[in-house]
XYZ file of N, CA, C and O in Angstrom:
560
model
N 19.142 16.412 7.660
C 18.412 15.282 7.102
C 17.522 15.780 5.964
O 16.905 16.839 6.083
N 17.436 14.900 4.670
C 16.330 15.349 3.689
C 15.391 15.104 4.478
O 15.150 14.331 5.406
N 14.517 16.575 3.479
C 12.675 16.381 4.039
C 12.187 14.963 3.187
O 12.520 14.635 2.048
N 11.207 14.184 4.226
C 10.506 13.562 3.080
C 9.519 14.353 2.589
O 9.329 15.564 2.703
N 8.788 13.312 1.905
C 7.651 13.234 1.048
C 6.956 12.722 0.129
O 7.621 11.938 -0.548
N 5.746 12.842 -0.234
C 5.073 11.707 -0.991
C 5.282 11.126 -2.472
O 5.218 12.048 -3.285
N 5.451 10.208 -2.912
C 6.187 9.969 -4.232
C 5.234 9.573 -5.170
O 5.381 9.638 -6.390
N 3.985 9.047 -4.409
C 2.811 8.591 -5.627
C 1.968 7.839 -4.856
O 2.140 7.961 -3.643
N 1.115 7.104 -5.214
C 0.228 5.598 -4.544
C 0.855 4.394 -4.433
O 1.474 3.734 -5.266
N 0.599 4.198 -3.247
C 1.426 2.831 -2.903
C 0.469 1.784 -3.271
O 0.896 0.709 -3.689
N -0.692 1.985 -3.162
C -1.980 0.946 -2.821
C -3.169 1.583 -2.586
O -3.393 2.770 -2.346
N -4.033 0.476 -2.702
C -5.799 0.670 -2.509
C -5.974 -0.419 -2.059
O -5.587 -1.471 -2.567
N -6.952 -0.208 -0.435
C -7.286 -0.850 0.274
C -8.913 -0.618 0.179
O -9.376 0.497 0.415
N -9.655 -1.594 -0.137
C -10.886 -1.421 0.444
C -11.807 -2.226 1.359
O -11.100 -3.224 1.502
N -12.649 -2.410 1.906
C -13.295 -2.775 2.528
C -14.470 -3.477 1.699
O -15.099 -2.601 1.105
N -15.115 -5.082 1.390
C -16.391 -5.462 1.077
C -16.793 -7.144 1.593
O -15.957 -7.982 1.932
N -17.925 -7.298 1.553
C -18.557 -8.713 2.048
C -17.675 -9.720 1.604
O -17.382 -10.477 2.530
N -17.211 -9.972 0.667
C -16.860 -11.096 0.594
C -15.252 -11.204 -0.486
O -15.107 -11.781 -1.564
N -14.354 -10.498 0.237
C -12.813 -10.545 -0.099
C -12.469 -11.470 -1.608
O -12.411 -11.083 -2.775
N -12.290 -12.776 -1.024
C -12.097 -13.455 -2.255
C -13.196 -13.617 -3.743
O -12.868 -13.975 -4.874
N -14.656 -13.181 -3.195
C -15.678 -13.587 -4.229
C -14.981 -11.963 -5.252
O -14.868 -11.991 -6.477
N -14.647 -10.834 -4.472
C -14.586 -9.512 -5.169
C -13.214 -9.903 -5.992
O -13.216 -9.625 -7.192
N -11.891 -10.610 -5.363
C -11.047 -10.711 -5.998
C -11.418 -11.186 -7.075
O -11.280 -10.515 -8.097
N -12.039 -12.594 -7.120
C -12.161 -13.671 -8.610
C -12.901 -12.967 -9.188
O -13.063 -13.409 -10.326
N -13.718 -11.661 -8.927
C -14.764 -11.392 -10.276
C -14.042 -9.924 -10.547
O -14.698 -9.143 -11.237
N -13.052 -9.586 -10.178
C -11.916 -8.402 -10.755
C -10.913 -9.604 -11.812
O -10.882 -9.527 -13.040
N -10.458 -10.241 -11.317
C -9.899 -11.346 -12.062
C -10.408 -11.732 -13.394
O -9.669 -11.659 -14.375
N -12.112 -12.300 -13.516
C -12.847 -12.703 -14.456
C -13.205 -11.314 -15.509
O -13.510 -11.574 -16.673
N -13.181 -10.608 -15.291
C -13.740 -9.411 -16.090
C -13.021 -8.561 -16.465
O -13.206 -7.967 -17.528
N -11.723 -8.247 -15.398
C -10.655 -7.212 -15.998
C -9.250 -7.761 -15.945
O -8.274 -7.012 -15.980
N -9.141 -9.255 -15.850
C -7.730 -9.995 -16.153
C -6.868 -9.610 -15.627
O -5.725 -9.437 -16.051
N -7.672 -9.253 -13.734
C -6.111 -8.952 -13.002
C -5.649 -10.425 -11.967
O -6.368 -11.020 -11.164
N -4.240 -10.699 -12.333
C -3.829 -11.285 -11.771
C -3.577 -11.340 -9.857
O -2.842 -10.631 -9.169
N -4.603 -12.580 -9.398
C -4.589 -11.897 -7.737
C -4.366 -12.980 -7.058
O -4.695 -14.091 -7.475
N -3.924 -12.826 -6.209
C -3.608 -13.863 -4.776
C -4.342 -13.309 -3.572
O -5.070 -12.321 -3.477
N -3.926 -14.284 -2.601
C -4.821 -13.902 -1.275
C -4.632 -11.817 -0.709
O -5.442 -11.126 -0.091
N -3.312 -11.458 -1.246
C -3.266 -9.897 -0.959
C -4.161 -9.047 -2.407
O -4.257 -7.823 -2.498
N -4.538 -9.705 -3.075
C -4.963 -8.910 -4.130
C -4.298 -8.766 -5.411
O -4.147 -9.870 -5.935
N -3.873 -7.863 -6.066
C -3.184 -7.463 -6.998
C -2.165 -6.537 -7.291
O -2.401 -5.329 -7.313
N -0.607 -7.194 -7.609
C -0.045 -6.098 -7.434
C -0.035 -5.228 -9.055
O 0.226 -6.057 -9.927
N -0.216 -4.031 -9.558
C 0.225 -3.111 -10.855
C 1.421 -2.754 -10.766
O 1.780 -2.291 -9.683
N 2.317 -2.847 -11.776
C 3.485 -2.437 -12.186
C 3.546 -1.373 -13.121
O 2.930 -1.224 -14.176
N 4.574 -0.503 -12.440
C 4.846 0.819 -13.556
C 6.154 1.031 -13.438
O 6.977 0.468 -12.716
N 6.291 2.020 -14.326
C 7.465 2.901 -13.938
C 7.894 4.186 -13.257
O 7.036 5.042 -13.044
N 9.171 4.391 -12.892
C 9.305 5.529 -12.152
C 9.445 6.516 -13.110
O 10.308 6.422 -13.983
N 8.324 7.896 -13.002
C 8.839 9.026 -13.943
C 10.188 9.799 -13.643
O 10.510 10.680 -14.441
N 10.889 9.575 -12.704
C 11.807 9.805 -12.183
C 13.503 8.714 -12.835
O 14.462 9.067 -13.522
N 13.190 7.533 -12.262
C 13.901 6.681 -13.166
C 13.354 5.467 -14.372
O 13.231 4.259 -14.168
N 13.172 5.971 -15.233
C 12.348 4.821 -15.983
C 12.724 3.574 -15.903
O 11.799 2.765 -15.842
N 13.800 3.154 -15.884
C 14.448 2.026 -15.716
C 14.522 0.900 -14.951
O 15.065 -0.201 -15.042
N 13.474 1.767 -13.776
C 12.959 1.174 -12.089
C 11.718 0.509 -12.287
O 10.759 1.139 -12.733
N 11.642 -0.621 -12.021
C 10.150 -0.661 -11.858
C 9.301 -0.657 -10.514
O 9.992 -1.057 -9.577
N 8.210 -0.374 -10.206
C 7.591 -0.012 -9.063
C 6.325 -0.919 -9.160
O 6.184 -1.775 -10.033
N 5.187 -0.580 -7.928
C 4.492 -1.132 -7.437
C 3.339 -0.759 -6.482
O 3.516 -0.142 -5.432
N 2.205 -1.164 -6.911
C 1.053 -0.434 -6.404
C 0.314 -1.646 -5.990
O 0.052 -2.436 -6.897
N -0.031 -1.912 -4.923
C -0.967 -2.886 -4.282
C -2.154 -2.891 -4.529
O -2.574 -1.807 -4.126
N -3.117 -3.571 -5.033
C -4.776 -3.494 -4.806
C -5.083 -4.678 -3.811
O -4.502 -5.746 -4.006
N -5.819 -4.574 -2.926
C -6.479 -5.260 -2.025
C -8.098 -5.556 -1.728
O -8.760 -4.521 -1.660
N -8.763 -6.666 -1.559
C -10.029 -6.381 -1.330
C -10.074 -7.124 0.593
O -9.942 -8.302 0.925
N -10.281 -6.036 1.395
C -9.918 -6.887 3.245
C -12.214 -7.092 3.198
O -13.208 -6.798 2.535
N -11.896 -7.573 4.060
C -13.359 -8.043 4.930
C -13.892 -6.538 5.612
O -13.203 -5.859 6.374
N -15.052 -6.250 5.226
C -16.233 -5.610 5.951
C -15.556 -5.038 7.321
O -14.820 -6.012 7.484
N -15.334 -4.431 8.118
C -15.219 -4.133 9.430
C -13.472 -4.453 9.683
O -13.024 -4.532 10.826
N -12.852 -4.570 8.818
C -11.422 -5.327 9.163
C -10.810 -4.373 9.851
O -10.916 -3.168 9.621
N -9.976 -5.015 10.944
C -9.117 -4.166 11.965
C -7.961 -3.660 11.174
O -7.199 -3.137 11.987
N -7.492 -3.573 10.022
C -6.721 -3.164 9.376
C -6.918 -1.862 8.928
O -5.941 -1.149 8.699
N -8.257 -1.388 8.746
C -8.869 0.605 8.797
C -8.977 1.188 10.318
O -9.114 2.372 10.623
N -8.888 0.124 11.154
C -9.500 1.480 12.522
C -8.121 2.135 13.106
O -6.973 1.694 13.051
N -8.380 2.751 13.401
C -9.467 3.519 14.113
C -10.151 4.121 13.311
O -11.185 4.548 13.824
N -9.972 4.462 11.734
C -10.826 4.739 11.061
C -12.134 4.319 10.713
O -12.309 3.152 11.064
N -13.126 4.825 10.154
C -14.314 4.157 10.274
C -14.116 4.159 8.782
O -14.993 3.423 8.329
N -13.310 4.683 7.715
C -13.960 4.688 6.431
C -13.799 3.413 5.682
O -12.886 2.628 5.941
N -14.545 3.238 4.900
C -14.368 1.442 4.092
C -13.235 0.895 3.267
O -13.109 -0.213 2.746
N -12.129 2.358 3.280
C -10.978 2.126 2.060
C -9.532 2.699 3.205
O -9.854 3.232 4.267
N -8.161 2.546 2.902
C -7.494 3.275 2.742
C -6.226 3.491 1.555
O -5.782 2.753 0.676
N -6.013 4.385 1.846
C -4.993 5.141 0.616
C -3.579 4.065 1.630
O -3.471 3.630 2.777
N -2.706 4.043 0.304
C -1.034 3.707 0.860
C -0.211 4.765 -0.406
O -0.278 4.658 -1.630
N 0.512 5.725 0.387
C 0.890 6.655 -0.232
C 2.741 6.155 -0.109
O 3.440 6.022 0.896
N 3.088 5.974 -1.610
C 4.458 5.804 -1.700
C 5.705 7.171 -0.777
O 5.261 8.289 -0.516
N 6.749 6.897 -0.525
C 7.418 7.981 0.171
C 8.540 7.702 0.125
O 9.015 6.573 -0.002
N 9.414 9.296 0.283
C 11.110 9.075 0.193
C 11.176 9.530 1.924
O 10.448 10.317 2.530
N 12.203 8.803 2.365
C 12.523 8.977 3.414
C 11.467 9.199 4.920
O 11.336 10.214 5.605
N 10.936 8.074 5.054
C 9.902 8.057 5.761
C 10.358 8.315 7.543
O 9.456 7.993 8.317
N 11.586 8.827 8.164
C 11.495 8.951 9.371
C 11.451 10.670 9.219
O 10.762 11.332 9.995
N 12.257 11.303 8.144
C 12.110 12.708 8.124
C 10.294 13.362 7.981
O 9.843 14.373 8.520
N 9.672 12.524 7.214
C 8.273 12.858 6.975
C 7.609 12.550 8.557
O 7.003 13.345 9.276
N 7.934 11.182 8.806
C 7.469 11.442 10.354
C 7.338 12.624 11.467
O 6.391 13.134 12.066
N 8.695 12.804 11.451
C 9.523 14.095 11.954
C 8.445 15.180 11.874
O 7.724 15.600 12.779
N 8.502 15.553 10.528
C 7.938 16.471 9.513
C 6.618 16.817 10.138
O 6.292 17.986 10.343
N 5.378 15.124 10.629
C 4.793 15.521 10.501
C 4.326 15.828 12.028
O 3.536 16.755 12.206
N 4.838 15.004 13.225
C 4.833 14.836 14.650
C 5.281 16.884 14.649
O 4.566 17.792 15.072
N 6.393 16.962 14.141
C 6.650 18.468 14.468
C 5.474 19.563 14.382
O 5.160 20.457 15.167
N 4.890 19.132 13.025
C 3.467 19.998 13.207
C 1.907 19.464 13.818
O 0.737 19.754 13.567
N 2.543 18.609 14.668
C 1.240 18.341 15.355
C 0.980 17.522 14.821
O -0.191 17.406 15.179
N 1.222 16.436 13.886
C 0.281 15.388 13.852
C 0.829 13.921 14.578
O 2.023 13.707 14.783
N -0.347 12.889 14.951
C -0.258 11.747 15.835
C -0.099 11.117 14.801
O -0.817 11.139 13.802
N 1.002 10.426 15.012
C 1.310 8.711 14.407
C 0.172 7.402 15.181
O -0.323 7.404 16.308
N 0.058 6.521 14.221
C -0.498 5.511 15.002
C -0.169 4.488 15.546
O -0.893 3.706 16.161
N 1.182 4.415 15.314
C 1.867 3.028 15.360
C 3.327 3.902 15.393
O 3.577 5.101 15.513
N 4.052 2.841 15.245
C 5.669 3.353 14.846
C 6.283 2.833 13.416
O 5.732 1.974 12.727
N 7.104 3.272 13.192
C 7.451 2.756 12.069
C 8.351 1.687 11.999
O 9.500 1.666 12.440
N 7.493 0.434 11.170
C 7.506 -1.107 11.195
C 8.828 -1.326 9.631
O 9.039 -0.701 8.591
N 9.253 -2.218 10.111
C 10.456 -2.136 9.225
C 10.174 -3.852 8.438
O 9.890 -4.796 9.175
N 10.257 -3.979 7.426
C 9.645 -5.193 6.759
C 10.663 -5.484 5.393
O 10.804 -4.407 4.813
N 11.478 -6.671 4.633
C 12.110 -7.125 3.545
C 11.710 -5.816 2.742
O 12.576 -5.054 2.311
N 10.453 -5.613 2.577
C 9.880 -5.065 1.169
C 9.430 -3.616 1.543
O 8.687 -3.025 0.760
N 9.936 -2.866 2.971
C 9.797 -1.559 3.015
C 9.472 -1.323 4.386
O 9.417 -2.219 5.228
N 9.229 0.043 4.634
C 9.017 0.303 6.028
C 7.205 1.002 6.010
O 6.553 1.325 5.018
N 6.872 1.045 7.193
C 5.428 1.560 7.017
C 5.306 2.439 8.392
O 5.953 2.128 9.393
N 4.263 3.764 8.350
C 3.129 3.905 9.040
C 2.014 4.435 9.235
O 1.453 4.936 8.261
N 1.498 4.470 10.285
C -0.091 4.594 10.031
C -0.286 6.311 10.665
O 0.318 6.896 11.565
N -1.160 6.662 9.945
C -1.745 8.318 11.129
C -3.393 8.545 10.205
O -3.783 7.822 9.288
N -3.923 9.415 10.622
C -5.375 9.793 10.224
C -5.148 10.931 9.478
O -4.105 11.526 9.751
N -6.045 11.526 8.358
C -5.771 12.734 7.886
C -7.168 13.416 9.040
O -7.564 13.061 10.150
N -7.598 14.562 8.056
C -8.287 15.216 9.086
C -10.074 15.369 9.260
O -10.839 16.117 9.869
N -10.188 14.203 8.348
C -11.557 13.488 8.095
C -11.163 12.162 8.666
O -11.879 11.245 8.265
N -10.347 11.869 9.380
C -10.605 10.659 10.182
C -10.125 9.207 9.284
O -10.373 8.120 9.806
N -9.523 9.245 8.097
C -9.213 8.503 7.133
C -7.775 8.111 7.294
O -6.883 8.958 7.334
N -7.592 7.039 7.369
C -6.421 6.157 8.113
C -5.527 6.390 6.915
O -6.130 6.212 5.856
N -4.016 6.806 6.760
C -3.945 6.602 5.518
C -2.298 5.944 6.167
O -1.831 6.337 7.237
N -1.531 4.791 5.171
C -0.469 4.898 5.310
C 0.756 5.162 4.042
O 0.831 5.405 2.837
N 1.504 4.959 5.081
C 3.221 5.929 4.737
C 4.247 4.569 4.009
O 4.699 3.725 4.784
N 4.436 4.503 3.046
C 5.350 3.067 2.758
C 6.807 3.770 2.133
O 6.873 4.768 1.416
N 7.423 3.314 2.407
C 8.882 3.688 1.922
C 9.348 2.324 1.622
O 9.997 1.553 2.328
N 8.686 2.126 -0.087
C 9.279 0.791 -0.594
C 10.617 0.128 -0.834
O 11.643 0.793 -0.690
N 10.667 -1.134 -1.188
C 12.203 -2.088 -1.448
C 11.102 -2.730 -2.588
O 10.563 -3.813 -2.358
N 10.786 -1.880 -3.971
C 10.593 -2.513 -4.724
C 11.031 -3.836 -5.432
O 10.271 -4.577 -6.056
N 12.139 -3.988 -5.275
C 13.326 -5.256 -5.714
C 12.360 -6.628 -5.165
O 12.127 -7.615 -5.864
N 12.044 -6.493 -4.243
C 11.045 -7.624 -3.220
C 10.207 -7.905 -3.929
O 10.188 -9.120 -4.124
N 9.164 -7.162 -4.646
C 8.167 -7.540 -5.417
C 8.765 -8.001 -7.153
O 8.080 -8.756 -7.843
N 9.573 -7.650 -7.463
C 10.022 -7.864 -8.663
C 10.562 -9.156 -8.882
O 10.288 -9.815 -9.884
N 11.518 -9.643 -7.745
C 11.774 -11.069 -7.665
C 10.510 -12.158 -7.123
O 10.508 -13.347 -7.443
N 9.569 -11.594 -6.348
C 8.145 -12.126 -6.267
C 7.505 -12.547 -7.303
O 7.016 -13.667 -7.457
N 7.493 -11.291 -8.333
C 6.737 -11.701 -9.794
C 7.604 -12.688 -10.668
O 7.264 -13.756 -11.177
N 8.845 -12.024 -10.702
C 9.439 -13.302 -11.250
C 9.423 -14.550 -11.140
O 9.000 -15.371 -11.954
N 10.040 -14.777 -9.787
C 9.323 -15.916 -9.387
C 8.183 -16.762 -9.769
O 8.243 -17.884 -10.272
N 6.733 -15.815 -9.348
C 5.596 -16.207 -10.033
C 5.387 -16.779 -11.571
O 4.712 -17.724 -11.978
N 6.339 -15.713 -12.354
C 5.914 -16.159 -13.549
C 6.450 -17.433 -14.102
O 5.901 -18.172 -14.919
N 7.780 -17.592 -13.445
C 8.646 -19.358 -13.944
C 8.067 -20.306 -13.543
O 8.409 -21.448 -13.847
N 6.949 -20.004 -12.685
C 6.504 -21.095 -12.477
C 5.464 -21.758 -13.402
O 5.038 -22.884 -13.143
């Protein structure tokens, strides 16, 4: 089996008082386009230029069950190739998963802690999902 491993940023999750007031004033000041998940950025792959990809921004609620067991106010979503070998990869050297790996239209995910206690997750995207999303969005 290929090893995985990490391919770039999937996303930024953070934690503040008031979710939607932070979205509309990222919106008003730096003209990012957001919905109730936030904002998605589009790039390209330095790998295939031709691909386009996808980076999530999010603003969740104060205390949201979506960081714990972590206590920290953000987490990282780290893009990945082949996310059951990285599992593998990482259960083999001792590290705890938090969940299992969740299988979803637009990619697979999971969760583990690094070693400051910082929740981070694992996405092994189906960029295509978001691309017909935006499209979508924009005909309208």
């Amino acid at each position: 089996m290929a090893k995985g491993r990490i391919t770039g940023i999937g996303g930024v999750f953070f934690q503040c008082d008031d979710p939607n007031k932070m979205r509309e004033w990222y919106a008003e000041n730096f003209g990012l386009t957001t919905d109730e998940y936030g904002a998605l950025f589009e790039f390209r792959k330095a790998t295939a230029p031709d691909e386009v990809a996808y980076l999530q921004w999010s603003t969740m609620s104060r205390g949201s069950d979506h960081f714990k067991p972590s206590k920290s106010p953000f987490m990282i979503n780290y893009r990945v190739e082949n996310i059951e070998a990285l599992v593998e990869q990482l259960q083999a050297s001792g590290h705890e998963m938090l969940d299992e790996i969740a299988v979803y239209d637009y990619g697979k995910f999971v969760h583990l802690l690094d070693p400051e206690g910082n929740k981070i997750e694992l996405w092994e995207p189906v960029d295509r999902v978001f691309t017909e999303y935006s499209q979508g969005r924009a005909n309208k």
